[in-house]
């Protein structure tokens, strides 16, 4: 998760607490756009 934090900060984002868990992500018009941004920038 440290590497993810560094990448987000390098993109100019302010990063607070990061957490992860197994499960099904929410689906909707905005989440698809956010997932695309993550896929393109990861």
CSV table of C-alpha atoms in Angstrom, one decimal:
chain,number,residue,atom,x,y,z
A,1,UNK,CA,0.0,0.0,0.0
A,2,UNK,CA,3.0,2.3,0.5
A,3,UNK,CA,3.7,2.2,-3.3
A,4,UNK,CA,0.1,3.1,-4.0
A,5,UNK,CA,0.3,6.1,-1.6
A,6,UNK,CA,3.5,7.3,-3.3
A,7,UNK,CA,1.9,7.1,-6.8
A,8,UNK,CA,-1.2,9.0,-5.7
A,9,UNK,CA,0.8,11.7,-4.0
A,10,UNK,CA,3.0,11.9,-7.2
A,11,UNK,CA,-0.3,12.6,-9.1
A,12,UNK,CA,-0.9,15.5,-6.9
A,13,UNK,CA,-3.5,13.9,-4.7
A,14,UNK,CA,-3.8,14.4,-0.9
A,15,UNK,CA,-3.8,10.9,0.6
A,16,UNK,CA,-5.3,10.2,4.0
A,17,UNK,CA,-5.8,6.7,5.5
A,18,UNK,CA,-5.8,3.8,3.0
A,19,UNK,CA,-7.6,0.6,3.7
A,20,UNK,CA,-8.6,-2.4,1.7
A,21,UNK,CA,-11.0,-5.3,2.1
A,22,UNK,CA,-12.4,-8.1,-0.1
A,23,UNK,CA,-15.8,-7.6,-1.5
A,24,UNK,CA,-17.8,-6.3,-4.4
A,25,UNK,CA,-17.2,-2.7,-5.3
A,26,UNK,CA,-20.2,-0.4,-5.8
A,27,UNK,CA,-21.3,0.0,-9.5
A,28,UNK,CA,-22.6,3.1,-11.1
A,29,UNK,CA,-21.7,5.7,-13.8
A,30,UNK,CA,-19.1,7.5,-11.6
A,31,UNK,CA,-17.4,4.3,-10.3
A,32,UNK,CA,-16.7,3.1,-13.9
A,33,UNK,CA,-14.9,6.4,-14.6
A,34,UNK,CA,-12.9,6.2,-11.4
A,35,UNK,CA,-11.9,2.6,-12.2
A,36,UNK,CA,-10.8,3.6,-15.7
A,37,UNK,CA,-8.6,6.4,-14.2
A,38,UNK,CA,-7.1,3.9,-11.8
A,39,UNK,CA,-6.5,1.3,-14.6
A,40,UNK,CA,-4.9,3.9,-16.8
A,41,UNK,CA,-2.6,5.4,-14.1
A,42,UNK,CA,-1.6,2.2,-12.3
